[in-house]
C-alpha cells in the first residue's frame, strides 16, 4: 500500500486544480488582504468559519457514488465536522459525527442544526475511532487530517494565493494536525513554485518544533491556552514524513504576541480570527525582512465571545 | 449650472464603469459573504477600513492633471480623509485635511502617518469650510459627500454586487451623508436594474426618515450613541433630491438591535464592523421575506477597541 505521504508527493498540479473546481460551491475564494506588509489569507470568512470546509468538501466530492450510499462518518469535535456536515448537506448525504464528550455544547448544537447524527464517546473511545478509523457503522469514514482528499482540498488555498499575489515568497501556516500546512506546501511544489513554508506554533504546545529537534514525533506537554485550534500532544505518524519534508522552519509564538496579533487583526484588518490565525499573523509580522513578501494563513474565526471580550478589554 | 443631482441622474453606466476601473489599485473587490439569508458586502475589509477609499480615489483620479498641481484639500475628520490621503499618497500628491478640533487623536495621527498636512479649526470654522468649499489655500477642494466623483466611485460597489449575486432584490445601506446610498442606487439604475434601496438609520438620529416625513430636510436631534458613522443633524440640501428619489424606504434600527447585530457579525461572520455597518445588517436581517434576496452594505470597520470590548462583554 502506498503511504499517504508517497501518494501526496506524487500528486500532480491537476489533482489540486480538480479539487479547487470540485469545491467551488462549498468554499469562497477568500480575499488576500494586507496589514502593513503582511498578506492575510482570510480563511476565517469561509462558510462555518474555517478553511476546513475546503478539505471536507473535496474529500466527499472525490469519492465514487458507491462509497457514499451509506452516508459518511468522521471523528472530530470542531471545525472539520462542521465543514463536512455543511458539504454533506449540500449533497443530500447523511453524516455521522463521532465526538468526544468534552466537545463544546455550542459546537454540538451547530452540528445538530446542520442535520448531523452525533455520537459522543469518552475521550479514549473517541481517540480510538480517530486512530483506527473504525467507527462500527456502515458509512464511509473520512479522517479530519490524514486523508488525501482533505489535504488536496486544503491545497486550493495555495492555488488562490498564486493568482492573488504571484510574488509571495514565504507562507506562514498554523500547525494543527498539519493538513493545512501540507496541502498548501504540496500545491506550491506541484506548481513548481518555490516558497518558504513556515509552520507556526504557540509556546504552550510545540509538537512540530520538538519533532524536528528529535528527528521524529515525540510526546509533548500541552499547557492551557486560549489558542485552541493548534498544538497537540504529538505529530501524527502519517503526517510526519510530509511535515518533515515540506516545512522549512518552525516559529514558536508567545501567548502575549498571539494576543496582540488578535487585537491588531480586529482593530486594523477588521477580522475576528481564532487563536491559530493570530499565531500565524504574529509569526509573519515579526519575520525577518529577508524572507520577503509574505502571507499569513488566517485559518479560521471560531472563537468564544468571552475570549474576544477579554482580549479586547486588555488591549483597549 | 447643472445641479449635483441632475448631473448624477444623467450619468450613464459607462461613468460608473470608468470609476471602477480607475480605483482598481486603490480598493479591493470586497467579498459578498453570507450570514443566514443575508448577503454581507464587506467594505470593512477595504484599505483604511471603509468604502470611502472608493469615492476618494475616483474623485482624485477623474480630475485633470492641471487641477492637481497644487495638491488636494478636503474637510473631513474621519474615514473619508483617510481614504483620500491614501489615494493621494499612491499618486504622489500633496493633501491638506481640514479637521474639527473635536476629531479623535487616533484619526489625526493616522492622517499624519499617511503624509497629510492637517489644519484644525473650531467646529463652526470647520463647518464653514465644509459648507462653502472655501479653505483659503491653493489646492483643489474635494467634498467628502456631495461630489460627483465621490458618488460615482461609491457606485462601484453596486457593479460588484451585480456580478457577485445577480439576483439581489433589496440593498440595505446605512445613511451618513448619503453618498454611499446615492452612488449604489444610481449605479443600479444606470444598469437598468430595479432593486429596492433601503436607507438605514439608528434611532438616536433619523434625519432621512424625518426629511421624508416632512417632504424636505429638517433639523433633527442627535442623541449620544456608539454608532457614529451615520446620523447627522440634517440631510444636506445637495443630497436631498438624490435621496428623496432613490431611497425606497427607511428602516430605523434600535440601539439594542444594532448591538446584537455587531456581535453576530463578529461571532458568526468573523467581521468587525463600525456602527453603521451593524445598523445595515440589523435592518436586513429583520426585513420582510417578501423583500427577497438582500444584501447589507457593511460600510466600514473603524471602531474603538473599548467599544468592541464593551459590546462583546455584554453578549458573552
Coordinates of C-alpha atoms in Angstrom, one line a residue:
Chain A
X1 CA 0.0 0.0 0.0
X2 CA 1.3 3.5 -0.9
X3 CA 1.7 5.7 2.2
X4 CA -0.3 8.9 2.4
X5 CA 2.9 10.9 2.1
X6 CA 4.1 9.0 -1.1
X7 CA 0.7 9.3 -2.6
X8 CA 0.6 13.1 -2.0
X9 CA 4.2 13.8 -3.0
X10 CA 3.3 12.2 -6.4
X11 CA 0.1 14.3 -6.8
X12 CA 0.4 16.5 -10.0
X13 CA -0.9 20.0 -10.1
X14 CA -4.0 18.8 -11.9
X15 CA -5.1 17.0 -8.7
X16 CA -5.1 20.2 -6.8
X17 CA -6.9 22.0 -9.7
X18 CA -9.6 19.4 -9.8
X19 CA -10.0 19.7 -6.0
X20 CA -10.4 23.5 -6.3
X21 CA -13.0 23.1 -9.0
X22 CA -15.0 20.5 -7.0
X23 CA -15.4 22.8 -4.0
X24 CA -16.4 25.9 -5.9
X25 CA -19.9 25.8 -4.5
X26 CA -18.7 25.0 -0.9
X27 CA -16.0 27.4 -0.2
X28 CA -15.3 31.0 -1.2
X29 CA -12.2 32.3 -2.9
X30 CA -11.1 34.0 0.3
X31 CA -9.6 37.5 -0.1
X32 CA -5.9 38.1 0.3
X33 CA -5.9 41.3 2.3
X34 CA -2.9 43.3 3.6
X35 CA -1.9 44.6 7.0
X36 CA 1.2 46.7 6.8
X37 CA 3.5 44.4 4.8
X38 CA 1.9 41.1 5.6
X39 CA -0.6 39.4 3.4
X40 CA -3.7 37.9 5.2
X41 CA -5.4 34.9 3.6
X42 CA -8.7 35.4 5.3
X43 CA -10.0 31.8 5.7
X44 CA -12.0 33.0 8.7
X45 CA -14.5 34.2 6.2
X46 CA -15.3 30.7 4.9
X47 CA -18.7 29.1 5.5
X48 CA -18.6 27.7 9.0
X49 CA -15.8 30.0 9.8
X50 CA -12.7 28.0 8.8
X51 CA -10.6 26.5 5.9
X52 CA -11.8 23.0 6.9
X53 CA -14.8 23.2 4.5
X54 CA -12.3 23.0 1.6
X55 CA -10.8 19.6 2.5
X56 CA -14.1 18.3 3.8
X57 CA -16.0 19.1 0.6
X58 CA -13.2 17.8 -1.6
X59 CA -13.0 14.5 0.3
X60 CA -16.7 13.9 -0.2
X61 CA -16.7 15.1 -3.8
X62 CA -13.8 12.9 -4.9
X63 CA -15.4 9.7 -3.6
X64 CA -17.3 7.4 -6.1
X65 CA -21.1 7.4 -5.6
X66 CA -20.9 3.7 -4.5
X67 CA -19.0 4.7 -1.4
X68 CA -21.5 7.4 -0.4
X69 CA -24.6 5.2 -0.3
X70 CA -24.5 4.7 3.4
X71 CA -23.5 8.3 4.2
X72 CA -20.3 9.5 5.7
X73 CA -18.7 9.3 9.1
X74 CA -16.0 11.3 10.8
X75 CA -14.4 11.7 14.2
X76 CA -14.0 15.4 15.0
X77 CA -15.2 17.8 17.6
X78 CA -14.7 21.0 15.8
X79 CA -14.3 22.9 12.6
X80 CA -13.8 19.8 10.4
X81 CA -17.0 18.2 11.4
X82 CA -18.9 21.4 10.7
X83 CA -17.3 21.8 7.3
X84 CA -18.0 18.2 6.5
X85 CA -21.6 18.4 7.7
X86 CA -22.2 21.5 5.5
X87 CA -20.7 19.8 2.5
X88 CA -22.8 16.7 3.2
X89 CA -26.0 18.7 3.5
X90 CA -25.4 20.4 0.2
X91 CA -25.1 16.9 -1.4
X92 CA -28.1 15.4 0.4
X93 CA -25.8 12.9 2.2
X94 CA -26.3 11.5 5.7
X95 CA -23.5 12.2 8.1
X96 CA -22.5 10.8 11.5
X97 CA -20.0 12.6 13.7
X98 CA -18.2 10.9 16.5
X99 CA -17.3 13.5 19.1
X100 CA -15.6 13.3 22.5
X101 CA -17.9 14.1 25.4
X102 CA -15.6 17.1 26.2
X103 CA -16.7 18.9 23.0
X104 CA -18.3 22.3 23.5
X105 CA -22.1 22.3 23.6
X106 CA -22.2 25.1 21.1
X107 CA -20.3 23.0 18.5
X108 CA -22.6 20.0 19.1
X109 CA -25.6 22.2 18.7
X110 CA -24.3 23.7 15.5
X111 CA -23.7 20.1 14.1
X112 CA -27.2 19.1 15.1
X113 CA -28.6 22.1 13.2
X114 CA -26.7 21.0 10.1
X115 CA -28.5 17.7 10.3
X116 CA -25.6 15.5 11.5
X117 CA -26.2 12.5 13.7
X118 CA -23.9 12.9 16.7
X119 CA -22.5 10.1 18.8
X120 CA -20.4 11.0 21.8
X121 CA -17.7 8.9 23.5
X122 CA -15.3 9.2 26.4
X123 CA -12.0 10.7 25.2
X124 CA -10.3 7.3 25.0
X125 CA -13.1 5.8 22.9
X126 CA -13.1 8.8 20.6
X127 CA -9.4 8.7 20.2
X128 CA -9.6 5.0 19.3
X129 CA -12.0 5.8 16.4
X130 CA -9.8 8.6 15.2
X131 CA -6.7 6.3 15.2
X132 CA -8.2 3.2 13.8
X133 CA -10.9 4.8 11.5
X134 CA -13.2 2.0 12.8
X135 CA -16.5 3.6 13.9
X136 CA -18.6 0.4 13.7
X137 CA -21.2 1.8 11.4
X138 CA -21.9 1.4 7.7
X139 CA -20.9 4.9 6.4
X140 CA -17.6 5.8 4.7
X141 CA -15.0 7.2 7.2
X142 CA -13.3 10.4 6.3
X143 CA -10.3 11.3 8.6
X144 CA -10.1 15.0 9.5
X145 CA -6.4 15.4 8.8
X146 CA -4.5 12.4 7.5
X147 CA -6.7 11.9 4.4
X148 CA -5.5 12.6 0.8
X149 CA -8.8 14.2 -0.3
X150 CA -8.7 16.5 2.6
X151 CA -5.2 17.6 2.0
X152 CA -5.7 18.1 -1.7
X153 CA -8.7 20.3 -0.9
X154 CA -6.6 22.4 1.5
X155 CA -4.1 22.9 -1.3
X156 CA -6.7 25.1 -3.1
X157 CA -5.6 27.9 -0.8
X158 CA -2.2 27.8 -2.4
X159 CA -3.7 28.0 -5.9
X160 CA -5.6 31.1 -4.9
X161 CA -2.5 32.7 -3.3
X162 CA -0.5 32.2 -6.5
X163 CA -3.1 34.0 -8.5
X164 CA -3.8 36.8 -5.9
X165 CA -0.1 37.6 -5.4
X166 CA 2.3 35.7 -7.7
X167 CA 5.3 37.2 -5.8
X168 CA 4.7 35.6 -2.4
X169 CA 8.0 34.2 -1.1
X170 CA 7.0 33.0 2.4
X171 CA 3.8 31.4 3.7
X172 CA 3.1 31.2 7.5
X173 CA 0.7 28.4 8.4
X174 CA -0.5 27.4 11.8
X175 CA 0.2 23.7 12.7
X176 CA -2.8 21.8 14.0
X177 CA -2.9 18.3 12.6
X178 CA -0.7 19.6 9.8
X179 CA -3.1 19.0 7.0
X180 CA -3.5 22.7 6.2
X181 CA 0.3 23.2 6.0
X182 CA 0.9 20.0 4.0
X183 CA -1.8 20.9 1.4
X184 CA -0.5 24.4 0.9
X185 CA 3.1 23.3 0.6
X186 CA 2.3 20.4 -1.7
X187 CA 0.3 22.6 -4.1
X188 CA 3.1 25.1 -4.4
X189 CA 5.5 22.3 -5.1
X190 CA 3.2 20.7 -7.7
X191 CA 3.1 24.1 -9.4
X192 CA 6.9 24.3 -9.4
X193 CA 6.8 27.3 -7.2
X194 CA 9.5 27.5 -4.5
X195 CA 8.2 29.3 -1.4
X196 CA 9.4 29.2 2.2
X197 CA 6.9 27.3 4.3
X198 CA 6.9 28.3 8.0
X199 CA 5.0 26.2 10.5
X200 CA 3.6 28.3 13.4
X201 CA 3.1 27.0 16.9
X202 CA 2.1 28.6 20.2
X203 CA 4.6 28.3 23.1
X204 CA 2.2 26.3 25.2
X205 CA 2.4 23.3 22.8
X206 CA 5.1 22.7 20.3
X207 CA 4.9 19.2 18.9
X208 CA 6.4 20.1 15.5
X209 CA 9.3 22.1 16.8
X210 CA 10.1 19.2 19.1
X211 CA 9.7 16.5 16.5
X212 CA 12.1 18.4 14.3
X213 CA 14.6 18.6 17.1
X214 CA 14.2 14.9 17.9
X215 CA 14.1 13.8 14.3
X216 CA 10.8 12.1 14.9
X217 CA 7.4 12.7 16.6
X218 CA 7.6 12.9 20.3
X219 CA 5.1 13.3 23.1
X220 CA 5.0 16.9 24.3
X221 CA 3.3 18.9 27.1
X222 CA 0.2 20.9 26.3
X223 CA -0.3 23.9 28.5
X224 CA -3.6 25.7 28.9
X225 CA -4.2 28.5 26.3
X226 CA -7.0 30.4 24.7
X227 CA -5.3 29.3 21.4
X228 CA -7.1 26.1 20.8
X229 CA -7.0 25.4 17.1
X230 CA -3.4 24.3 17.1
X231 CA -0.9 22.4 19.2
X232 CA -1.4 18.8 20.2
X233 CA 0.5 16.1 22.1
X234 CA 2.3 14.7 19.2
X235 CA 2.7 15.0 15.4
X236 CA 0.6 12.2 13.8
X237 CA 2.9 9.4 12.4
X238 CA 1.1 9.6 9.0
X239 CA 1.8 13.4 8.8
X240 CA 5.4 13.4 9.9
X241 CA 7.0 12.4 6.6
X242 CA 5.0 15.2 4.9
X243 CA 5.7 17.9 7.5
X244 CA 9.4 16.9 7.9
X245 CA 10.0 17.4 4.2
X246 CA 7.7 20.3 3.5
X247 CA 8.2 22.7 6.4
X248 CA 11.3 24.9 6.1
X249 CA 11.2 26.3 9.5
X250 CA 9.0 26.5 12.7
X251 CA 8.3 29.7 14.5
X252 CA 7.1 29.5 18.1
X253 CA 4.9 32.4 19.1
X254 CA 4.4 33.6 22.7
X255 CA 0.9 33.9 24.2
X256 CA 1.4 37.7 24.6
X257 CA 2.3 38.1 20.9
X258 CA -0.6 36.0 19.8
X259 CA -3.0 38.2 21.9
X260 CA -1.5 41.4 20.4
X261 CA -1.9 39.9 16.9
X262 CA -5.5 39.0 17.6
X263 CA -6.2 42.6 18.6
X264 CA -4.4 44.1 15.7
X265 CA -6.3 42.0 13.3
X266 CA -9.6 43.0 14.9
X267 CA -8.8 46.7 15.0
X268 CA -6.8 47.2 11.8
X269 CA -7.9 44.4 9.5
X270 CA -11.5 44.1 10.9
X271 CA -11.2 40.4 11.1
X272 CA -12.0 38.1 14.0
X273 CA -9.7 35.1 14.0
X274 CA -9.3 32.1 16.2
X275 CA -6.0 31.6 18.1
X276 CA -4.3 29.7 15.3
X277 CA -4.8 32.5 12.9
X278 CA -3.5 35.0 15.4
X279 CA -0.4 32.9 15.8
X280 CA 0.3 32.8 12.0
X281 CA -0.1 36.6 11.8
X282 CA 2.1 37.1 14.9
X283 CA 4.8 35.0 13.3
X284 CA 4.6 36.7 9.9
X285 CA 4.6 40.2 11.2
X286 CA 7.8 39.5 13.2
X287 CA 9.6 37.7 10.4
X288 CA 13.0 38.8 9.1
X289 CA 12.6 41.1 6.1
X290 CA 15.0 38.9 4.1
X291 CA 12.1 36.4 4.0
X292 CA 10.4 38.7 1.5
X293 CA 6.8 39.1 0.6
X294 CA 4.8 37.0 3.0
X295 CA 1.3 35.8 3.7
X296 CA -0.2 34.5 7.0
X297 CA -3.0 31.9 6.6
X298 CA -5.7 33.0 9.0
X299 CA -7.1 29.5 9.3
X300 CA -10.4 30.3 11.0
X301 CA -12.5 32.6 13.1
X302 CA -14.4 30.4 15.6
X303 CA -13.6 31.8 19.0
X304 CA -15.8 32.4 22.0
X305 CA -17.4 35.8 22.6
X306 CA -16.0 35.8 26.1
X307 CA -12.4 35.4 24.7
X308 CA -12.9 38.2 22.3
X309 CA -14.2 40.4 25.1
X310 CA -11.3 39.5 27.4
X311 CA -8.6 40.1 24.7
X312 CA -10.1 43.4 23.5
X313 CA -10.6 44.7 27.1
X314 CA -6.9 44.1 27.8
X315 CA -5.9 46.0 24.6
X316 CA -8.3 48.9 24.9
Chain B
X1 CA -25.1 75.3 -13.6
X2 CA -26.4 71.8 -13.5
X3 CA -27.1 70.6 -10.0
X4 CA -25.3 67.7 -8.5
X5 CA -28.5 65.6 -8.6
X6 CA -29.2 66.4 -12.3
X7 CA -25.6 65.6 -13.2
X8 CA -25.7 62.3 -11.5
X9 CA -29.2 61.3 -12.7
X10 CA -27.8 61.7 -16.2
X11 CA -24.7 59.6 -15.6
X12 CA -24.6 56.6 -17.9
X13 CA -23.4 53.2 -16.8
X14 CA -20.1 53.9 -18.5
X15 CA -19.3 56.6 -16.0
X16 CA -19.6 54.1 -13.1
X17 CA -17.6 51.5 -15.1
X18 CA -14.8 54.0 -15.7
X19 CA -14.8 54.9 -12.0
X20 CA -14.5 51.2 -11.0
X21 CA -11.5 50.9 -13.4
X22 CA -9.8 54.0 -12.1
X23 CA -9.8 52.7 -8.5
X24 CA -8.6 49.2 -9.2
X25 CA -5.3 49.8 -7.5
X26 CA -6.9 51.7 -4.5
X27 CA -9.8 49.5 -3.4
X28 CA -10.3 45.8 -3.2
X29 CA -13.3 43.9 -4.8
X30 CA -14.8 43.3 -1.4
X31 CA -16.3 39.8 -0.9
X32 CA -20.1 39.3 -0.8
X33 CA -20.4 37.0 2.1
X34 CA -23.5 35.4 3.6
X35 CA -24.9 35.2 7.1
X36 CA -28.1 33.1 7.2
X37 CA -30.0 34.5 4.3
X38 CA -28.4 38.0 4.3
X39 CA -25.7 39.0 1.9
X40 CA -22.8 41.0 3.5
X41 CA -20.9 43.4 1.3
X42 CA -17.8 43.5 3.4
X43 CA -16.5 47.1 2.8
X44 CA -14.9 46.9 6.3
X45 CA -12.1 45.0 4.6
X46 CA -11.1 47.9 2.4
X47 CA -7.8 49.7 2.8
X48 CA -8.2 52.2 5.7
X49 CA -11.2 50.2 6.8
X50 CA -14.1 51.7 4.9
X51 CA -15.8 52.2 1.5
X52 CA -14.6 55.8 1.5
X53 CA -11.4 55.0 -0.4
X54 CA -13.5 54.2 -3.5
X55 CA -15.1 57.6 -3.9
X56 CA -11.9 59.4 -2.7
X57 CA -9.7 57.7 -5.2
X58 CA -12.2 58.2 -8.0
X59 CA -12.5 61.9 -7.2
X60 CA -8.8 62.3 -7.5
X61 CA -8.3 60.1 -10.5
X62 CA -11.0 61.8 -12.5
X63 CA -9.5 65.3 -12.2
X64 CA -7.3 66.7 -15.0
X65 CA -3.6 67.0 -14.1
X66 CA -3.8 70.8 -14.2
X67 CA -6.2 70.8 -11.2
X68 CA -3.9 68.6 -9.2
X69 CA -0.8 70.8 -9.4
X70 CA -1.3 72.4 -6.0
X71 CA -2.4 69.2 -4.3
X72 CA -5.8 68.5 -3.0
X73 CA -7.8 69.7 0.0
X74 CA -10.8 68.3 2.0
X75 CA -12.7 68.9 5.1
X76 CA -13.3 65.7 7.0
X77 CA -12.5 64.2 10.3
X78 CA -12.8 60.6 9.6
X79 CA -12.8 57.8 7.1
X80 CA -13.1 60.0 4.0
X81 CA -9.9 61.9 4.8
X82 CA -8.1 58.7 5.4
X83 CA -9.2 57.2 2.1
X84 CA -8.3 60.4 0.3
X85 CA -4.9 60.6 1.9
X86 CA -4.2 57.0 0.9
X87 CA -5.2 57.7 -2.7
X88 CA -3.2 60.9 -2.8
X89 CA -0.1 59.2 -1.5
X90 CA -0.3 56.5 -4.1
X91 CA -0.3 59.2 -6.7
X92 CA 2.4 61.3 -5.1
X93 CA 0.0 64.3 -4.5
X94 CA 0.1 66.7 -1.5
X95 CA -3.0 66.7 0.6
X96 CA -4.3 69.1 3.2
X97 CA -7.1 68.0 5.6
X98 CA -9.2 70.5 7.5
X99 CA -10.5 68.8 10.6
X100 CA -12.6 70.0 13.6
X101 CA -10.6 70.2 16.8
X102 CA -13.0 67.6 18.2
X103 CA -11.6 64.9 15.9
X104 CA -10.2 61.8 17.6
X105 CA -6.4 62.0 18.2
X106 CA -6.0 58.5 16.7
X107 CA -7.6 59.6 13.4
X108 CA -5.3 62.7 13.3
X109 CA -2.3 60.5 14.0
X110 CA -3.3 58.1 11.2
X111 CA -3.6 61.0 8.7
X112 CA -0.3 62.4 9.8
X113 CA 1.3 59.0 9.1
X114 CA -0.2 59.0 5.6
X115 CA 1.7 62.3 5.0
X116 CA -1.3 64.7 5.1
X117 CA -1.0 68.2 6.3
X118 CA -3.6 68.7 9.0
X119 CA -5.2 72.0 9.9
X120 CA -7.6 72.0 12.8
X121 CA -10.5 74.5 13.3
X122 CA -13.2 75.1 15.9
X123 CA -16.3 73.3 14.9
X124 CA -18.0 76.4 13.4
X125 CA -14.9 77.2 11.3
X126 CA -14.7 73.7 10.1
X127 CA -18.3 73.5 9.2
X128 CA -17.9 76.8 7.2
X129 CA -15.2 75.2 5.1
X130 CA -17.3 72.1 4.5
X131 CA -20.3 74.2 3.5
X132 CA -18.6 76.8 1.3
X133 CA -15.8 74.6 0.0
X134 CA -13.5 77.6 0.6
X135 CA -10.5 76.6 2.6
X136 CA -8.3 79.5 1.7
X137 CA -5.4 77.5 0.2
X138 CA -4.3 76.8 -3.4
X139 CA -5.2 73.1 -3.6
X140 CA -8.3 71.6 -5.3
X141 CA -11.2 71.0 -2.9
X142 CA -12.9 67.6 -2.8
X143 CA -16.1 67.4 -0.8
X144 CA -16.4 64.2 1.2
X145 CA -20.1 63.6 0.3
X146 CA -21.7 66.0 -2.2
X147 CA -19.2 65.5 -5.0
X148 CA -19.9 63.7 -8.3
X149 CA -16.6 61.9 -8.5
X150 CA -17.0 60.6 -5.0
X151 CA -20.6 59.3 -5.6
X152 CA -19.6 57.7 -8.9
X153 CA -16.8 55.9 -7.1
X154 CA -19.2 54.7 -4.4
X155 CA -21.3 53.2 -7.3
X156 CA -18.6 50.7 -8.0
X157 CA -20.0 48.7 -5.0
X158 CA -23.2 48.2 -7.0
X159 CA -21.3 47.0 -10.1
X160 CA -19.6 44.3 -7.9
X161 CA -22.8 43.2 -6.3
X162 CA -24.5 42.8 -9.7
X163 CA -21.6 40.4 -10.7
X164 CA -21.4 38.6 -7.3
X165 CA -25.1 38.0 -7.0
X166 CA -27.2 38.9 -10.0
X167 CA -30.4 38.0 -8.2
X168 CA -30.2 40.7 -5.4
X169 CA -33.6 42.4 -4.9
X170 CA -33.0 44.6 -1.9
X171 CA -30.0 46.6 -0.8
X172 CA -29.7 47.9 2.8
X173 CA -27.4 51.0 3.0
X174 CA -26.5 53.0 6.1
X175 CA -27.3 56.7 5.7
X176 CA -24.4 59.0 6.7
X177 CA -24.1 61.9 4.3
X178 CA -26.0 59.8 1.8
X179 CA -23.2 59.5 -0.8
X180 CA -22.9 55.7 -0.3
X181 CA -26.6 55.2 -0.8
X182 CA -26.8 57.5 -3.7
X183 CA -23.9 56.0 -5.5
X184 CA -25.1 52.5 -5.2
X185 CA -28.7 53.3 -6.2
X186 CA -27.6 55.4 -9.2
X187 CA -25.4 52.6 -10.5
X188 CA -28.2 50.0 -10.3
X189 CA -30.4 52.5 -12.1
X190 CA -27.8 53.2 -14.8
X191 CA -27.5 49.5 -15.3
X192 CA -31.3 49.2 -15.8
X193 CA -31.5 47.0 -12.7
X194 CA -34.5 47.6 -10.4
X195 CA -33.6 46.9 -6.8
X196 CA -35.2 48.1 -3.6
X197 CA -33.0 50.6 -1.8
X198 CA -33.5 50.8 1.9
X199 CA -31.8 53.6 3.8
X200 CA -30.9 52.5 7.4
X201 CA -30.7 54.9 10.4
X202 CA -30.2 54.5 14.1
X203 CA -32.9 55.5 16.5
X204 CA -30.8 58.2 18.1
X205 CA -30.6 60.3 14.9
X206 CA -33.0 60.0 12.0
X207 CA -32.5 62.9 9.6
X208 CA -33.6 61.0 6.4
X209 CA -36.8 59.4 8.0
X210 CA -37.8 62.9 9.2
X211 CA -37.0 64.6 5.9
X212 CA -39.2 62.1 4.1
X213 CA -42.0 62.7 6.6
X214 CA -41.6 66.5 6.2
X215 CA -41.0 66.5 2.5
X216 CA -37.8 68.4 2.9
X217 CA -34.6 68.3 5.1
X218 CA -35.3 69.3 8.7
X219 CA -33.1 69.8 11.7
X220 CA -33.3 66.8 14.0
X221 CA -32.0 65.9 17.4
X222 CA -28.9 63.7 17.7
X223 CA -28.6 61.5 20.7
X224 CA -25.4 60.0 22.0
X225 CA -24.6 56.6 20.6
X226 CA -21.7 54.3 19.9
X227 CA -23.0 54.2 16.4
X228 CA -21.0 57.2 15.0
X229 CA -20.7 56.7 11.3
X230 CA -24.2 57.7 10.5
X231 CA -26.9 60.1 11.5
X232 CA -26.5 63.8 11.4
X233 CA -28.5 66.9 12.2
X234 CA -30.0 67.3 8.8
X235 CA -29.9 65.9 5.3
X236 CA -27.6 68.0 3.1
X237 CA -29.6 70.2 0.7
X238 CA -27.5 69.0 -2.3
X239 CA -28.1 65.4 -1.4
X240 CA -31.9 65.6 -0.7
X241 CA -33.1 65.4 -4.4
X242 CA -31.0 62.3 -4.8
X243 CA -32.0 60.6 -1.6
X244 CA -35.7 61.6 -2.0
X245 CA -35.8 59.9 -5.4
X246 CA -33.5 57.0 -4.9
X247 CA -34.4 55.6 -1.5
X248 CA -37.5 53.4 -1.5
X249 CA -37.9 53.1 2.3
X250 CA -36.1 54.0 5.5
X251 CA -35.7 51.5 8.3
X252 CA -34.9 52.9 11.8
X253 CA -32.9 50.4 13.9
X254 CA -32.8 50.4 17.7
X255 CA -29.6 50.6 19.6
X256 CA -30.2 47.2 21.1
X257 CA -30.7 45.6 17.7
X258 CA -27.5 47.3 16.4
X259 CA -25.5 45.9 19.3
X260 CA -26.8 42.4 18.7
X261 CA -26.0 42.8 15.0
X262 CA -22.5 43.8 15.8
X263 CA -22.0 40.8 18.0
X264 CA -23.5 38.4 15.5
X265 CA -21.2 39.7 12.7
X266 CA -18.2 39.3 15.0
X267 CA -19.1 35.8 16.2
X268 CA -20.7 34.3 13.1
X269 CA -19.3 36.2 10.1
X270 CA -15.9 37.0 11.8
X271 CA -16.1 40.6 10.8
X272 CA -15.6 43.7 12.9
X273 CA -17.9 46.5 11.7
X274 CA -18.5 50.0 12.7
X275 CA -21.9 51.0 14.0
X276 CA -23.2 52.0 10.5
X277 CA -22.5 48.5 9.2
X278 CA -24.2 46.9 12.2
X279 CA -27.3 49.0 11.6
X280 CA -27.4 47.9 7.9
X281 CA -27.2 44.2 8.9
X282 CA -29.7 44.7 11.7
X283 CA -32.2 46.1 9.2
X284 CA -31.5 43.5 6.6
X285 CA -31.8 40.5 9.0
X286 CA -35.2 41.8 10.3
X287 CA -36.6 42.5 6.8
X288 CA -39.8 41.0 5.5
X289 CA -39.1 37.9 3.4
X290 CA -41.2 39.4 0.6
X291 CA -38.4 41.8 0.0
X292 CA -36.4 38.9 -1.4
X293 CA -32.7 38.2 -1.7
X294 CA -30.9 41.0 0.2
X295 CA -27.5 42.5 0.9
X296 CA -26.4 44.7 3.7
X297 CA -23.6 47.1 2.9
X298 CA -21.1 46.8 5.8
X299 CA -19.7 50.3 5.2
X300 CA -16.6 50.1 7.4
X301 CA -14.9 48.6 10.4
X302 CA -13.3 51.5 12.2
X303 CA -14.4 51.2 15.8
X304 CA -12.6 51.7 19.1
X305 CA -11.2 48.6 20.9
X306 CA -13.0 49.8 24.0
X307 CA -16.4 49.7 22.2
X308 CA -15.7 46.2 20.8
X309 CA -14.8 45.1 24.4
X310 CA -17.9 46.5 25.8
X311 CA -20.3 45.1 23.2
X312 CA -18.7 41.6 23.3
X313 CA -18.7 41.6 27.1
X314 CA -22.4 42.3 27.1
X315 CA -23.1 39.5 24.7
X316 CA -20.7 36.8 26.1

